Coordinates of C-alpha atoms in Angstrom, one line a residue:
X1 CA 134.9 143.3 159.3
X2 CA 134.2 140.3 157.0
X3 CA 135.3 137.2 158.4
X4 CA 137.7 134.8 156.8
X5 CA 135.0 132.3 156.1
X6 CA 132.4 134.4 154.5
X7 CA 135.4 136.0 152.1
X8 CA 136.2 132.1 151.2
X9 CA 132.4 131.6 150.5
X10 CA 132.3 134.6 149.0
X11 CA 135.1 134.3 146.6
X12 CA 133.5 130.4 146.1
X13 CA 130.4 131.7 145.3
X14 CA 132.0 134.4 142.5
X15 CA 134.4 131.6 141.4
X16 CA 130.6 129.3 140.6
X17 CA 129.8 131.9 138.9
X18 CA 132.9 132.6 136.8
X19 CA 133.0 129.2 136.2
X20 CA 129.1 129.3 135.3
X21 CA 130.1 132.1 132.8
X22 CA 126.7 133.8 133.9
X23 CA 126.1 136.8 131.0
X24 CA 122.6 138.0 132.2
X25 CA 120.5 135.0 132.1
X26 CA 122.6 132.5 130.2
X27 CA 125.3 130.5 131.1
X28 CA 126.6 127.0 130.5
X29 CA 124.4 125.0 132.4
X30 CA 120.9 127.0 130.8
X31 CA 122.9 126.3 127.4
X32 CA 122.8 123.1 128.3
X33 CA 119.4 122.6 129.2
X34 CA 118.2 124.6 126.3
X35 CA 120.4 122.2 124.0
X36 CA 118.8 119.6 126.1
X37 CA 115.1 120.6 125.3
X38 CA 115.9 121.4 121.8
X39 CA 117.1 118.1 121.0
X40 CA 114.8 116.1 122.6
X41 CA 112.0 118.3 121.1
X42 CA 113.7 117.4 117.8
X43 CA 113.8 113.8 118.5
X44 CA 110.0 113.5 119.2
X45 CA 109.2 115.4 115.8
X46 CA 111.8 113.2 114.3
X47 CA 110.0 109.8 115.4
X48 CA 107.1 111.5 115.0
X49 CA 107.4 112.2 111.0
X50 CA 109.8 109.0 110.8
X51 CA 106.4 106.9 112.2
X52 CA 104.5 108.3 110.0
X53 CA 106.3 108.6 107.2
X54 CA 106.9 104.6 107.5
X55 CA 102.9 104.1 107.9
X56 CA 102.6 106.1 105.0
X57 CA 105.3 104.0 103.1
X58 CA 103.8 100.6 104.4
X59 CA 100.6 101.9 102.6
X60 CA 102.0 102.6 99.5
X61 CA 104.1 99.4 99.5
X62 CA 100.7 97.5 100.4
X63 CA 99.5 99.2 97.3
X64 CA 102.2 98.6 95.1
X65 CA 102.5 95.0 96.2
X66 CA 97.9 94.5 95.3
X67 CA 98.9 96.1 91.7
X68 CA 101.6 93.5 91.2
X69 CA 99.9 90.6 92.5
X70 CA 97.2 91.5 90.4
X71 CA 99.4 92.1 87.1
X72 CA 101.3 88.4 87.6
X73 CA 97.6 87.3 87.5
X74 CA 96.7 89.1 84.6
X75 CA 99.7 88.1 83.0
X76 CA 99.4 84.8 83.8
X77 CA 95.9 84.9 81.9
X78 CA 97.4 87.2 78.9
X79 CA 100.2 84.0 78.8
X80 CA 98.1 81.7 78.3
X81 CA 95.6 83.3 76.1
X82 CA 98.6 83.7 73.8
X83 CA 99.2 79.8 73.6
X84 CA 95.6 79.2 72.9
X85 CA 95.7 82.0 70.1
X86 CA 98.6 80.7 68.6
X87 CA 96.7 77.0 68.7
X88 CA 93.3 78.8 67.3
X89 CA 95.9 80.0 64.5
X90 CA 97.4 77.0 63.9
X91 CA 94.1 74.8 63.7
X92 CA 92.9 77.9 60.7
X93 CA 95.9 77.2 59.0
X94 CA 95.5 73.4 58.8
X95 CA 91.3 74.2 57.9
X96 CA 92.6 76.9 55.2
X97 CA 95.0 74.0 53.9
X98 CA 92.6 70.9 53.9
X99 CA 90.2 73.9 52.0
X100 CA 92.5 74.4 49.5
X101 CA 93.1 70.3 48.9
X102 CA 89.6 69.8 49.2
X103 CA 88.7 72.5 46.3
X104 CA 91.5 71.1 44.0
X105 CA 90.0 67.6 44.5
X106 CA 86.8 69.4 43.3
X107 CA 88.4 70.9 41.0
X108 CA 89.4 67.5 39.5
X109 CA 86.6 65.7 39.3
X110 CA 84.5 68.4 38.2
X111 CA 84.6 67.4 34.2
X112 CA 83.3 63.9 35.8
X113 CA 79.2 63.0 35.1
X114 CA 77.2 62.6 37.8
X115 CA 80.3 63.4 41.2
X116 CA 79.4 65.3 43.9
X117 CA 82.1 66.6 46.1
X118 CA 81.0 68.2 49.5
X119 CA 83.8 70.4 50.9
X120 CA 84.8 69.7 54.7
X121 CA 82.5 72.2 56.7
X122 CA 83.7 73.0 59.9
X123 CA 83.5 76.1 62.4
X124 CA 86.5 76.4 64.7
X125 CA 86.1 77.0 68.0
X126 CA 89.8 77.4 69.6
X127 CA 90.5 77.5 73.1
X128 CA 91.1 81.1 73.2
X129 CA 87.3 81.3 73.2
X130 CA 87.3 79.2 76.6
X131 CA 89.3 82.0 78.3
X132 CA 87.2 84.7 79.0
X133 CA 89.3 88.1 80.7
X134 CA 88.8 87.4 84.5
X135 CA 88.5 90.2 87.4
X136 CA 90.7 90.8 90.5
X137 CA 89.5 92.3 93.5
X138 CA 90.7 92.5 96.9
X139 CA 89.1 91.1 99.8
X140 CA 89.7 91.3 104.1
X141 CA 89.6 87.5 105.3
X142 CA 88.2 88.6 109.0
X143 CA 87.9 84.9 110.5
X144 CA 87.1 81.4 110.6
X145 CA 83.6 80.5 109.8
X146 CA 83.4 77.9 112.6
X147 CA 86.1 77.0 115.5
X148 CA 85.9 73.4 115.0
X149 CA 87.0 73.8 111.1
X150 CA 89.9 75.6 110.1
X151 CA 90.0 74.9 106.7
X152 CA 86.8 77.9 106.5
X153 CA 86.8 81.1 106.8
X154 CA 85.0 84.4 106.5
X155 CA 85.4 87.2 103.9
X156 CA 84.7 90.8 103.5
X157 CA 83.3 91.2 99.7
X158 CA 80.8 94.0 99.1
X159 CA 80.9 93.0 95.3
X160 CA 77.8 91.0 94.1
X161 CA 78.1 88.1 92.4
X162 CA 75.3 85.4 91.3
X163 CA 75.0 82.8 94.7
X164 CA 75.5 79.6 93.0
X165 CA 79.0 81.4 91.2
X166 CA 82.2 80.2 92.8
X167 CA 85.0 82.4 93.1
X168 CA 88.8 81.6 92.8
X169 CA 91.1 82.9 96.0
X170 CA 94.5 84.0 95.6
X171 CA 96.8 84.8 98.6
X172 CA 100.8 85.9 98.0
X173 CA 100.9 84.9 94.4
X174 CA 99.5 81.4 94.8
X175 CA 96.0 79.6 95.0
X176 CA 94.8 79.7 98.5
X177 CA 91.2 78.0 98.0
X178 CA 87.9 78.9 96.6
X179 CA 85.2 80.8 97.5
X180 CA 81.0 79.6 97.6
X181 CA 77.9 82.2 99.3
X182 CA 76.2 80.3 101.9
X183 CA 73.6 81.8 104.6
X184 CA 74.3 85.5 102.8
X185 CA 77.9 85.1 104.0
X186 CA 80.8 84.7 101.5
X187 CA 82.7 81.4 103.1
X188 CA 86.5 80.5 101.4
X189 CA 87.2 76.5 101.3
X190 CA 91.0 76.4 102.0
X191 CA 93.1 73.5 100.9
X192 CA 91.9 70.6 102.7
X193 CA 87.9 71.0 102.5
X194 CA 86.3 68.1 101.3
X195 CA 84.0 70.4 99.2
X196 CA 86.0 72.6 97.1
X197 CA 88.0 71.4 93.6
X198 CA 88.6 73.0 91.0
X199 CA 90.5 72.4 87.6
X200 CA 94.5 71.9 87.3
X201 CA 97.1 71.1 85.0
X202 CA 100.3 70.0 85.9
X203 CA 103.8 70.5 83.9
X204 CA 106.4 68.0 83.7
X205 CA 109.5 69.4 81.2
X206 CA 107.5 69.6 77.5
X207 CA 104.3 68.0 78.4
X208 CA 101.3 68.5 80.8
X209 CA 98.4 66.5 82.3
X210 CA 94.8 67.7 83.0
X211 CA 93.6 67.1 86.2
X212 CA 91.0 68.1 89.4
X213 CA 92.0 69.3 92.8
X214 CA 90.4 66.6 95.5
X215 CA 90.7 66.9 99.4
X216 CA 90.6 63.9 101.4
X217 CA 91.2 63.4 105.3
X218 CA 92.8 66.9 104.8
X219 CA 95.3 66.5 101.8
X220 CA 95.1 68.1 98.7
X221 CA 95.5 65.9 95.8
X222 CA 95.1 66.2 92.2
X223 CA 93.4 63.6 91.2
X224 CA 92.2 62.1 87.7
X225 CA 95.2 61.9 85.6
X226 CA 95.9 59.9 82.9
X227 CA 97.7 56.3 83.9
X228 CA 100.1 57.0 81.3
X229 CA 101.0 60.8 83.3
X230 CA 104.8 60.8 83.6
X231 CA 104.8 63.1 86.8
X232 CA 107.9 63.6 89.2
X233 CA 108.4 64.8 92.4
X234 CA 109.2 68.5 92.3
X235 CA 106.8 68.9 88.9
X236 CA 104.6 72.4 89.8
X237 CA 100.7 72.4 89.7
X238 CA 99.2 75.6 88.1
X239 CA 95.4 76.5 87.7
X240 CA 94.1 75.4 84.1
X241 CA 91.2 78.1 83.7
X242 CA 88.9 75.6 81.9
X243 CA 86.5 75.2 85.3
X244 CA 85.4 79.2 84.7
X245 CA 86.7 79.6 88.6
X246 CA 90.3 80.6 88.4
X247 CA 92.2 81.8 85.6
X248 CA 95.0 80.4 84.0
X249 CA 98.6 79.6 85.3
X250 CA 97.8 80.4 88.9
X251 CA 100.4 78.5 91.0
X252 CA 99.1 76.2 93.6
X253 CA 101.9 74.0 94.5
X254 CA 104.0 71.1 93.8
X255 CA 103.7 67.1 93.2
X256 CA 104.3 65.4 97.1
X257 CA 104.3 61.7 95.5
X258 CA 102.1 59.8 92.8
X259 CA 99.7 57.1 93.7
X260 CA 98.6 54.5 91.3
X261 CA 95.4 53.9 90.7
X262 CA 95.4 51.2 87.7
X263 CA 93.2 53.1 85.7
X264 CA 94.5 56.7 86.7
X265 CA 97.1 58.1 88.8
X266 CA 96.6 60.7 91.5
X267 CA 99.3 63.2 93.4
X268 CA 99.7 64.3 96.6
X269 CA 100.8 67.9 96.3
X270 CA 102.8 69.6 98.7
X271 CA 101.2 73.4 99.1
X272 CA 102.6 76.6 101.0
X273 CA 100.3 77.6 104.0
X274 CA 99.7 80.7 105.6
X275 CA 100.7 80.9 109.1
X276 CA 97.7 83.1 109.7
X277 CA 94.0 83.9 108.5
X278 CA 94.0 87.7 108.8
X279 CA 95.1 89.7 105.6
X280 CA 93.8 90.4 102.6
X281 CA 93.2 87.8 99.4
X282 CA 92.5 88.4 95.4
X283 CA 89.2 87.2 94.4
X284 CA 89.0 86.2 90.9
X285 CA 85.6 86.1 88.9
X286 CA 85.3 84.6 85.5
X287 CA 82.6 85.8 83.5

């Protein structure tokens, strides 16, 4: 005769099960489980596509980010190939016009005996002809070129170029320094090299001052203007393409504070740094 006890565990045990809803091999708890497993089986695939998907995204942003780099560039240089088009076309209006007052000054002394006019002869040569269409292409900057000098480093070009051409450098849509071959190795002069300069201009309201980029005790300064140069504080430095190593309107920074020099003026410019050495620049070549 069953025993009080083993009816109470017995009625327990049916009461587990009851409770379990058991209906051949499923019940709450393997529904459970199952939802479990299915979820976190989901999840994985679900940061799996969602990591990928983001590299994959990164990469096209990267992309999309070179192209418009590369299009402010070329814009930059279509810019300012415009203004020097539209001073080529003024300077063959003003030779068509002193053409035309030349042959009616001919024209009038013509009937006169022994005259001689000799019309102005002159072949124009504007400054659109100075701007030759440059090239962008990217480049990995993979290190410095010595520890003891930061202002060097080491790039990635598989492009040939001549080894006495210098290159321009462009990193995040401003000048970052140029770019010379030396020992078979293409080496970037940052901002602060006593070797690399190139040519600026800088733009203060309507008018705008030539100028060099010089590096001393690691400053940058744009040095050589005019003593007459009313620069400010503030005023922005662009490249000025006429050096044949950058092309026009490239941003490089701002004026810091103007030294005088009695017969010139020079400015300390205040430029943007990267924090770090290892990403990718724009090399520009002029032809």
């Amino acid at each position: 005769m069953i025993s009080r006890r083993t009816l109470l565990v017995l009625i327990a045990i049916f009461g587990v099960l009851y409770w379990l809803n058991i209906k051949g091999s499923s019940s709450f708890i393997s529904d459970k489980i199952r939802v479990f497993v299915l979820t976190t089986k989901d999840n994985l695939v679900f940061t799996y596509q969602k990591h990928f998907n983001q590299a994959h995204l990164i990469e096209a942003y990267q992309r999309q980010l070179k192209a418009y780099e590369n299009l402010k560039l070329a814009y930059a240089n279509l810019s300012a190939r415009s203004e020097a088009l539209a001073l080529e076309l003024d300077d063959l209006q003003q030779l068509e016009k002193s053409k035309l007052e030349a042959a009616s000054q001919e024209s009038l002394v013509s009937e006169m005996p022994n005259s001689k006019v000799c019309p102005p002869s002159a072949e124009v040569t504007g400054p659109a002809n100075l701007l030759p269409t440059p090239t962008f292409t990217s480049a990995r900057i993979y290190g410095f070129a010595s520890m003891d000098n930061p202002y060097r480093v080491l790039l990635d070009i598989h492009k040939p170029y001549p080894k006495d051409k210098i290159l321009g450098m462009v990193a995040f849509n401003q000048v970052l320094g140029t770019i010379i071959q030396k020992d078979g190795r293409f080496v970037g002069l940052l901002h602060g090299d006593k070797q690399m300069s190139y040519s600026v201009v800088a733009k203060s309201g309507q008018k705008v001052y030539y100028g060099f980029v010089t590096n001393e005790n690691f400053k940058t300064y744009m040095d050589f203007l005019p003593a007459y140069a009313t620069l400010k504080v503030g005023d922005p430095i662009f490249t000025s393409g006429l050096d044949h190593i950058f092309s026009p309107n490239i941003y490089v920074g701002t004026v810091a504070r103007i030294e005088d020099h009695y017969l010139y003026k020079k400015a300390l410019l205040n430029i943007k740094r990267p924090q770090n050495m290892l990403f990718e620049a724009i090399v520009v070549a002029m032809p």
